Tab-separated table of C-alpha atoms and ligand atoms in Angstrom:
chain	number	residue	atom	x	y	z
A	13	MET	CA	106.000	130.715	57.163
A	14	ARG	CA	107.600	129.482	53.369
A	15	THR	CA	109.317	126.256	54.073
A	16	LEU	CA	111.932	124.837	51.836
A	17	ASN	CA	113.759	121.329	52.110
A	18	VAL	CA	117.343	119.813	52.473
A	19	ALA	CA	116.791	116.493	50.143
A	20	LEU	CA	118.963	114.418	52.017
A	21	GLY	CA	117.580	111.127	51.967
A	22	GLU	CA	116.839	110.102	55.595
A	23	ARG	CA	119.001	113.069	56.664
A	24	SER	CA	116.705	115.446	55.313
A	25	TYR	CA	115.384	118.601	56.680
A	26	PRO	CA	112.939	121.265	56.885
A	27	ILE	CA	114.083	125.406	56.625
A	28	HIS	CA	111.289	127.091	57.987
A	29	ILE	CA	111.213	131.045	56.943
A	30	GLY	CA	108.961	133.554	58.559
A	31	ARG	CA	108.800	136.383	60.907
A	32	GLY	CA	108.019	135.564	64.645
A	33	LEU	CA	109.185	131.878	64.284
A	34	ILE	CA	111.235	131.882	67.739
A	35	ASP	CA	107.977	132.646	69.253
A	36	GLN	CA	106.086	129.011	67.989
A	37	PRO	CA	107.929	125.835	70.216
A	38	ASP	CA	106.188	123.499	68.633
A	39	LEU	CA	108.438	124.280	65.626
A	40	VAL	CA	111.115	123.400	67.569
A	41	LEU	CA	109.302	120.461	69.672
A	42	ASP	CA	108.294	118.702	66.787
A	43	ALA	CA	112.051	118.262	66.186
A	44	LEU	CA	113.496	116.935	69.210
A	45	LYS	CA	114.567	112.921	70.326
A	46	ALA	CA	114.275	113.620	73.641
A	47	PRO	CA	112.553	116.745	75.677
A	48	ARG	CA	116.115	117.693	76.775
A	49	VAL	CA	118.028	120.879	74.774
A	50	ALA	CA	121.162	122.989	75.192
A	51	ILE	CA	120.668	125.964	73.951
A	52	ILE	CA	123.846	127.783	73.290
A	53	SER	CA	124.252	131.567	72.372
A	54	ASN	CA	126.413	134.429	72.781
A	55	GLU	CA	126.319	137.386	75.176
A	56	THR	CA	125.436	139.499	72.271
A	57	VAL	CA	122.033	137.576	71.361
A	58	ALA	CA	121.316	135.598	74.361
A	59	PRO	CA	120.036	138.634	76.149
A	60	LEU	CA	117.846	139.974	73.231
A	61	TYR	CA	116.309	135.851	72.312
A	62	MET	CA	117.531	133.165	74.887
A	63	ALA	CA	114.164	134.148	77.385
A	64	ARG	CA	111.933	133.901	74.267
A	65	LEU	CA	113.127	130.862	73.142
A	66	ALA	CA	113.678	128.843	76.081
A	67	GLY	CA	110.390	130.084	78.207
A	68	PRO	CA	108.003	128.320	75.930
A	69	LEU	CA	109.989	125.521	75.959
A	70	GLU	CA	110.634	124.836	79.044
A	71	ALA	CA	106.709	125.495	79.898
A	72	ALA	CA	106.008	122.396	77.164
A	73	GLY	CA	108.749	120.319	80.008
A	74	VAL	CA	111.505	120.724	78.044
A	75	ASN	CA	114.680	120.101	80.197
A	76	VAL	CA	116.714	123.334	79.263
A	77	THR	CA	120.376	124.372	79.480
A	78	ARG	CA	121.540	127.642	78.748
A	79	VAL	CA	125.391	127.787	77.177
A	80	VAL	CA	126.790	131.529	76.600
A	81	LEU	CA	129.471	132.108	74.821
A	82	PRO	CA	131.779	135.182	74.142
A	83	ASP	CA	130.629	137.359	71.227
A	84	GLY	CA	132.951	137.200	67.882
A	85	GLU	CA	135.086	135.556	65.469
A	86	GLN	CA	138.348	135.453	67.454
A	87	TYR	CA	136.419	133.371	69.766
A	88	LYS	CA	135.507	130.540	67.373
A	89	THR	CA	138.359	128.462	68.639
A	90	TRP	CA	138.930	125.016	69.764
A	91	ALA	CA	139.353	127.070	73.611
A	92	THR	CA	135.710	128.123	73.001
A	93	LEU	CA	134.673	124.825	71.857
A	94	ASN	CA	135.862	123.051	75.050
A	95	SER	CA	133.915	125.141	77.270
A	96	ILE	CA	130.982	123.968	75.480
A	97	PHE	CA	131.558	120.580	75.849
A	98	ASP	CA	132.544	121.571	80.021
A	99	ALA	CA	129.077	123.009	80.311
A	100	LEU	CA	127.513	119.780	78.325
A	101	LEU	CA	128.818	117.507	80.483
A	102	GLY	CA	128.561	119.240	83.622
A	103	ALA	CA	124.555	119.716	83.097
A	104	ARG	CA	125.194	115.644	81.964
A	105	CYS	CA	123.765	116.025	78.733
A	106	GLU	CA	122.959	112.893	77.067
A	107	ARG	CA	123.362	111.676	73.931
A	108	SER	CA	119.399	112.368	72.679
A	109	THR	CA	120.101	115.679	74.018
A	110	THR	CA	119.171	118.187	71.283
A	111	LEU	CA	121.874	121.086	71.067
A	112	ILE	CA	120.448	124.464	69.441
A	113	ALA	CA	122.054	127.089	67.953
A	114	LEU	CA	120.783	130.275	68.725
A	115	GLY	CA	122.889	132.818	66.909
A	116	GLY	CA	125.189	134.113	63.569
A	117	GLY	CA	126.928	131.833	61.693
A	118	VAL	CA	130.239	131.740	64.851
A	119	ILE	CA	127.400	129.917	67.054
A	120	GLY	CA	125.694	128.276	64.438
A	121	ASP	CA	129.283	126.715	62.682
A	122	MET	CA	130.510	125.904	66.740
A	123	VAL	CA	127.699	124.502	67.949
A	124	GLY	CA	127.238	122.390	65.118
A	125	PHE	CA	130.806	120.917	65.325
A	126	ALA	CA	130.089	120.476	69.372
A	127	ALA	CA	127.176	118.592	68.036
A	128	ALA	CA	129.170	116.766	65.329
A	129	THR	CA	131.552	115.749	67.905
A	130	TYR	CA	130.094	115.494	71.679
A	131	GLN	CA	129.292	111.540	72.616
A	132	ARG	CA	130.052	110.853	69.055
A	133	GLY	CA	127.206	113.055	67.229
A	134	VAL	CA	124.179	114.650	68.805
A	135	PRO	CA	120.924	116.013	67.102
A	136	PHE	CA	120.850	119.849	66.647
A	137	ILE	CA	119.134	122.823	65.089
A	138	GLN	CA	119.811	126.013	63.908
A	139	ILE	CA	118.551	128.964	64.716
A	140	PRO	CA	120.279	131.564	62.793
A	141	THR	CA	119.721	135.404	63.513
A	142	THR	CA	121.931	137.186	61.198
A	143	LEU	CA	121.441	137.933	57.455
A	144	LEU	CA	124.452	135.732	56.745
A	145	SER	CA	123.782	132.590	58.921
A	146	GLN	CA	119.945	132.869	57.630
A	147	VAL	CA	121.355	132.301	54.217
A	148	ASP	CA	124.321	130.385	54.385
A	149	SER	CA	126.020	129.195	57.071
A	150	SER	CA	122.679	127.611	59.086
A	151	VAL	CA	121.957	125.456	55.647
A	152	GLY	CA	123.943	122.535	54.564
A	153	GLY	CA	125.720	121.014	57.668
A	154	LYS	CA	129.723	122.503	57.319
A	155	THR	CA	130.670	123.235	60.902
A	156	ALA	CA	133.984	124.300	61.881
A	157	ILE	CA	135.781	126.302	64.306
A	158	ASN	CA	139.135	128.404	62.923
A	159	HIS	CA	142.731	127.878	63.413
A	160	PRO	CA	145.643	130.152	63.916
A	161	LEU	CA	146.896	129.082	60.007
A	162	GLY	CA	143.476	129.427	58.312
A	163	LYS	CA	140.264	129.505	58.407
A	164	ASN	CA	137.520	127.203	59.502
A	165	MET	CA	140.494	124.675	59.259
A	166	ILE	CA	138.802	122.247	61.938
A	167	GLY	CA	135.596	120.880	61.495
A	168	ALA	CA	133.076	118.663	60.048
A	169	PHE	CA	130.042	118.066	57.580
A	170	TYR	CA	127.263	117.719	60.185
A	171	GLN	CA	123.469	118.742	59.166
A	172	PRO	CA	120.917	119.785	61.723
A	173	ARG	CA	117.642	118.196	62.156
A	174	LEU	CA	115.677	121.794	61.278
A	175	VAL	CA	116.721	125.139	60.687
A	176	LEU	CA	114.201	128.389	61.599
A	177	ALA	CA	115.149	131.787	60.108
A	178	ASP	CA	113.304	134.021	61.982
A	179	ILE	CA	113.309	137.195	59.825
A	180	ALA	CA	112.008	139.165	62.377
A	181	THR	CA	115.425	139.225	64.571
A	182	LEU	CA	116.821	141.150	61.637
A	183	ASP	CA	115.317	143.921	63.200
A	184	THR	CA	118.081	143.971	65.738
A	185	LEU	CA	121.143	143.441	63.458
A	186	PRO	CA	123.875	146.295	62.893
A	187	ALA	CA	123.553	147.863	59.719
A	188	ARG	CA	127.131	146.468	59.131
A	189	GLU	CA	125.825	142.902	59.501
A	190	LEU	CA	123.039	143.596	57.390
A	191	SER	CA	125.612	144.594	54.613
A	192	ALA	CA	128.003	142.001	55.447
A	193	GLY	CA	124.653	138.910	55.055
A	194	LEU	CA	123.994	141.277	51.425
A	195	ALA	CA	127.363	140.119	50.026
A	196	GLU	CA	126.582	136.186	50.506
A	197	ILE	CA	123.017	136.593	49.102
A	198	ILE	CA	124.630	138.517	45.918
A	199	LYS	CA	126.558	135.360	45.723
A	200	TYR	CA	124.148	133.080	44.716
A	201	GLY	CA	122.925	135.480	41.938
A	202	LEU	CA	126.766	135.642	40.246
A	203	ILE	CA	127.319	131.531	41.071
A	204	ARG	CA	124.314	130.300	39.495
A	205	ASP	CA	120.815	132.511	39.031
A	206	ARG	CA	121.104	135.252	36.819
A	207	SER	CA	117.257	136.416	37.501
A	208	PHE	CA	118.052	136.628	41.151
A	209	PHE	CA	121.125	138.824	40.216
A	210	GLU	CA	118.834	140.709	38.279
A	211	TRP	CA	116.027	140.600	41.267
A	212	LEU	CA	118.627	142.053	43.671
A	213	GLU	CA	119.399	144.562	41.639
A	214	ALA	CA	116.014	145.980	41.418
A	215	LYS	CA	115.463	145.091	44.974
A	216	LEU	CA	118.823	146.692	46.675
A	217	PRO	CA	117.137	149.569	48.428
A	218	ALA	CA	114.216	147.719	49.843
A	219	LEU	CA	116.194	145.053	50.924
A	220	VAL	CA	119.279	147.800	52.962
A	221	GLU	CA	115.571	149.683	54.517
A	222	ARG	CA	114.853	145.946	55.754
A	223	ASP	CA	111.827	145.469	54.050
A	224	PRO	CA	110.123	142.479	55.662
A	225	ASP	CA	108.719	141.012	52.117
A	226	ALA	CA	111.859	141.840	50.506
A	227	LEU	CA	114.008	140.068	53.126
A	228	ALA	CA	111.814	137.000	53.266
A	229	GLU	CA	112.033	136.665	49.607
A	230	ALA	CA	116.198	137.179	49.380
A	231	VAL	CA	116.500	134.690	52.392
A	232	ALA	CA	114.082	131.897	50.554
A	233	ARG	CA	115.505	132.485	47.365
A	234	SER	CA	119.333	132.041	48.562
A	235	CYS	CA	118.305	129.049	50.357
A	236	ALA	CA	116.724	127.061	47.763
A	237	ASN	CA	119.977	127.578	45.964
A	238	LYS	CA	121.647	126.704	49.139
A	239	ALA	CA	119.359	123.517	49.086
A	240	GLU	CA	119.612	122.541	45.548
A	241	VAL	CA	123.720	122.875	45.816
A	242	VAL	CA	124.143	121.013	48.810
A	243	ALA	CA	121.306	118.096	47.587
A	244	ALA	CA	123.569	117.547	44.706
A	245	ASP	CA	126.952	117.417	46.154
A	246	GLU	CA	127.128	117.596	49.784
A	247	THR	CA	130.818	117.018	50.982
A	248	GLU	CA	132.108	119.508	48.235
A	249	GLN	CA	133.329	116.996	46.109
A	250	GLY	CA	132.876	119.589	43.082
A	251	VAL	CA	129.987	121.797	42.357
A	252	ARG	CA	129.269	122.823	46.162
A	253	ALA	CA	132.848	124.526	45.769
A	254	THR	CA	131.141	127.226	43.732
A	255	LEU	CA	129.591	128.842	46.827
A	256	ASN	CA	133.232	129.763	47.708
A	257	LEU	CA	133.310	132.759	45.538
A	258	GLY	CA	135.596	135.175	46.798
A	259	HIS	CA	135.902	133.092	49.853
A	260	THR	CA	139.738	132.255	49.180
A	261	PHE	CA	140.608	135.796	48.558
A	262	GLY	CA	138.484	136.212	51.462
A	263	HIS	CA	139.744	134.252	54.225
A	264	ALA	CA	143.101	135.581	53.360
A	265	ILE	CA	141.967	139.158	54.253
A	266	GLU	CA	140.245	137.495	57.228
A	267	ALA	CA	143.064	135.710	57.985
A	268	GLY	CA	145.725	138.356	57.497
A	269	MET	CA	144.209	141.080	59.398
A	270	GLY	CA	143.402	138.998	62.440
A	271	TYR	CA	139.869	137.205	62.868
A	272	GLY	CA	137.216	139.461	63.190
A	273	VAL	CA	138.538	142.750	62.001
A	274	TRP	CA	137.039	142.518	58.899
A	275	LEU	CA	133.536	140.967	58.647
A	276	HIS	CA	133.259	137.390	56.633
A	277	GLY	CA	130.790	138.894	54.402
A	278	GLU	CA	132.914	141.979	53.395
A	279	ALA	CA	135.706	139.797	53.120
A	280	VAL	CA	133.793	137.584	50.733
A	281	ALA	CA	132.685	140.752	48.605
A	282	ALA	CA	136.536	142.382	47.727
A	283	GLY	CA	137.182	138.805	47.412
A	284	ALA	CA	134.066	138.338	44.674
A	285	MET	CA	135.664	141.613	43.287
A	286	MET	CA	139.205	139.836	43.175
A	287	ALA	CA	137.636	136.914	41.232
A	288	ALA	CA	135.661	139.179	38.726
A	289	GLU	CA	138.848	141.401	38.196
A	290	LEU	CA	140.906	137.504	37.647
A	291	SER	CA	137.729	136.952	35.408
A	292	GLU	CA	138.021	139.753	32.861
A	293	ARG	CA	141.837	138.830	32.484
A	294	LEU	CA	141.336	135.430	31.919
A	295	GLY	CA	138.575	136.848	28.665
A	296	TRP	CA	135.295	135.314	30.540
A	297	LEU	CA	133.665	139.051	31.917
A	298	ASP	CA	133.622	142.250	30.188
A	299	ALA	CA	134.220	145.572	32.383
A	300	ASP	CA	130.935	146.026	31.836
A	301	GLN	CA	130.005	143.130	33.765
A	302	VAL	CA	132.587	143.831	36.312
A	303	ALA	CA	131.146	147.497	37.180
A	304	ARG	CA	127.815	145.978	37.229
A	305	ILE	CA	129.266	143.674	40.314
A	306	GLU	CA	130.884	146.521	41.797
A	307	ARG	CA	127.976	148.748	41.661
A	308	ILE	CA	125.668	145.915	43.363
A	309	HIS	CA	128.016	145.380	46.142
A	310	GLN	CA	129.055	149.027	46.857
A	311	ARG	CA	124.597	149.531	46.260
A	312	ALA	CA	124.940	147.171	49.728
A	313	GLY	CA	127.514	148.627	51.827
A	314	LEU	CA	129.988	146.712	51.040
A	315	PRO	CA	133.601	147.022	50.321
A	316	VAL	CA	134.904	146.428	46.900
A	317	HIS	CA	138.384	146.682	47.538
A	318	GLY	CA	140.826	144.657	50.260
A	319	PRO	CA	142.857	145.613	52.416
A	320	ASP	CA	147.008	146.663	51.474
A	321	LEU	CA	148.489	143.367	52.672
A	322	GLY	CA	150.522	142.955	49.643
A	323	ALA	CA	149.601	140.682	47.035
A	324	GLU	CA	152.342	138.170	47.783
A	325	ARG	CA	151.013	138.136	51.291
A	326	TYR	CA	147.447	137.031	49.856
A	327	LEU	CA	149.000	134.287	47.667
A	328	GLU	CA	151.247	132.954	51.131
A	329	LEU	CA	147.523	133.186	52.839
A	330	MET	CA	145.712	131.354	50.023
A	331	ALA	CA	148.465	128.526	49.967
A	332	HIS	CA	146.135	127.652	53.268
A	333	ASP	CA	142.891	127.004	51.549
A	334	LYS	CA	140.952	124.166	51.336
A	335	LYS	CA	140.554	124.503	47.823
A	336	VAL	CA	144.307	123.908	47.369
A	337	GLU	CA	144.925	120.273	45.504
A	338	ASP	CA	148.348	118.264	45.074
A	339	GLY	CA	149.935	122.152	45.948
A	340	LYS	CA	147.636	123.634	43.157
A	341	LEU	CA	145.326	126.670	43.598
A	342	ARG	CA	141.745	126.380	42.443
A	343	LEU	CA	139.508	129.344	42.492
A	344	VAL	CA	135.705	130.225	42.138
A	345	LEU	CA	135.526	132.377	38.870
A	346	LEU	CA	132.758	133.695	36.949
A	347	LYS	CA	132.408	133.030	33.120
A	348	ASP	CA	129.307	134.996	33.583
A	349	ILE	CA	127.007	136.819	35.590
A	350	GLY	CA	125.302	133.754	36.680
A	351	GLU	CA	127.451	131.368	35.493
A	352	ALA	CA	130.846	130.095	37.985
A	353	VAL	CA	133.497	127.927	37.222
A	354	ILE	CA	135.996	126.334	39.451
A	355	HIS	CA	139.552	126.754	37.688
A	356	GLY	CA	142.916	125.831	38.407
A	357	GLY	CA	144.781	127.082	35.405
A	358	ALA	CA	145.060	130.655	36.292
A	359	GLY	CA	148.610	131.369	36.187
A	360	ARG	CA	150.880	133.511	39.493
A	361	GLU	CA	151.060	136.653	37.603
A	362	ASP	CA	147.521	137.059	37.087
A	363	ILE	CA	146.282	136.150	40.099
A	364	LEU	CA	149.138	138.716	41.367
A	365	ALA	CA	147.433	141.279	39.144
A	366	ALA	CA	143.611	140.974	39.706
A	367	ILE	CA	144.803	141.510	43.422
A	368	ALA	CA	147.290	144.363	42.912
A	369	ALA	CA	144.088	145.954	41.053
A	370	ARG	CA	141.697	145.771	43.979
A	371	LEU	CA	143.850	146.636	47.384
A	372	GLY	CA	143.442	149.749	49.310
A	373	GLY	CA	139.964	148.695	51.018
B	416	NAD	P1	128.601	136.544	63.972
B	416	NAD	O1	128.220	134.559	64.101
B	416	NAD	O2	130.052	136.880	64.118
B	416	NAD	O3	127.301	137.755	63.776
B	416	NAD	C1	127.543	138.470	63.731
B	416	NAD	C2	127.347	139.425	64.826
B	416	NAD	O4	126.216	140.037	64.759
B	416	NAD	C3	128.129	139.367	66.183
B	416	NAD	O5	128.353	140.166	67.039
B	416	NAD	C4	126.526	138.629	66.970
B	416	NAD	O6	126.782	138.250	67.945
B	416	NAD	C5	125.664	139.717	65.967
B	416	NAD	N1	124.289	139.083	66.601
B	416	NAD	C6	123.853	138.144	65.641
B	416	NAD	N2	122.431	138.307	65.671
B	416	NAD	C7	121.799	139.442	66.177
B	416	NAD	C8	120.810	139.578	66.242
B	416	NAD	N3	119.405	139.349	65.654
B	416	NAD	N4	120.701	140.944	66.429
B	416	NAD	C9	121.852	141.497	66.894
B	416	NAD	N5	123.329	140.811	66.724
B	416	NAD	C10	123.249	140.005	66.519
B	416	NAD	O7	128.855	136.579	61.787
B	416	NAD	P2	128.034	135.998	60.808
B	416	NAD	O8	128.019	136.710	59.823
B	416	NAD	O9	126.283	135.696	60.902
B	416	NAD	O10	128.622	134.579	60.596
B	416	NAD	C11	129.528	134.484	59.918
B	416	NAD	C12	130.841	133.175	60.143
B	416	NAD	O11	130.105	132.350	59.593
B	416	NAD	C13	131.896	133.064	59.704
B	416	NAD	O12	132.617	132.545	60.665
B	416	NAD	C14	131.865	132.288	58.481
B	416	NAD	O13	133.107	131.613	58.427
B	416	NAD	C15	130.802	131.440	58.814
B	416	NAD	N6	130.176	130.878	57.442
B	416	NAD	C16	130.180	129.400	57.828
B	416	NAD	C17	129.077	129.107	56.584
B	416	NAD	C18	129.003	127.547	56.269
B	416	NAD	O14	128.299	127.268	56.105
B	416	NAD	N7	129.288	127.175	57.413
B	416	NAD	C19	129.285	130.217	55.358
B	416	NAD	C20	129.363	131.197	55.407
B	416	NAD	C21	129.729	131.813	56.493
B	417	LIG	N1	129.559	128.792	52.412
B	417	LIG	C1	129.700	127.680	51.163
B	417	LIG	C2	129.202	126.054	51.436
B	417	LIG	O1	128.660	126.008	52.334
B	417	LIG	O2	129.516	125.287	51.091
């Protein structure tokens, strides 16, 4: 097991990465305030892992409430959040009850928001079971639900007490979801870690084949990058926004197609290509670099074009992004492979042209 730390003063917490961590109840027991937890999962993940997590905790004397939600991005809603509160109140969960998110980013984001708001805040633990949630969403305390007008629009910054990334849970993950996770991994290389990008170029076949050592290394290097950025800028006043490379375009795809049609990671990949395209128009990347970025996404099984909603429709949807300030769109772009910038100066025509060049996925 490898352990990293998210350094946030007295709210610092460990990220444990390894195989079989879900079967080590001591890791969870050590982080509990009281012997009372609610494990919240979904109807796909619960049959696979709920009993393995809950059984040993109960054997150790912990009172466990199990909550199983419907599966899917389309359920990341106010109504589902409310059903979590119904279950917690129905089971008389108290302020010292720890909520445990067992699942991918949808579960993690919703449970985190439930923890931030239930009785004005209860402790929570992230047990991410998708590659995407292990390398990104479980770390850093962004929690949210979607609104029909925009993704992740209602939420809070609220840090977990512990992240347990059990690489063995990835054995049951569908290939399409594995690829979606690779999009967020490639992102770290692109925005701030050129040597990681080069390592990924070499190791992609091993990652796609789910080689355990390669996966553990990719998760650890991604989490190390994320932990550094979050420690420097927890509430996204500056550098944390670079973690959203491709996301402003990608959120337009997710909202425009209907949540759940394109996977988040797929939308981020197509969005990263639009950002690369725009970076080339601004004279920062050259055509060879854009081709290299395209290749790594393709080798990871990811789309490099977005759905053809029309470039104007993208812009309309992008106007709802959280990075809009004073009505002005700020985009994460690339100065180089391994160097991101937040840029508010791209012209409308250049943005439209960059989107148009990447439609047809
Ligand atoms: P997801 O949570 O929908 O999980 C993907 C699918 O895999 C689901 O069907 C899920 O039930 C299934 N699954 C999960 N673990 C499994 C396993 N071990 N075996 C088999 N099936 C399994 O999607 P995701 O990609 O994990 O997360 C996407 C969400 O994360 C989006 O809502 C996105 O907005 C959010 N996100 C948040 C942050 C953040 O910082 N908070 C960062 C990135 C993404
Ligand atoms: N996934 C972007 C962030 O955590 O800031």
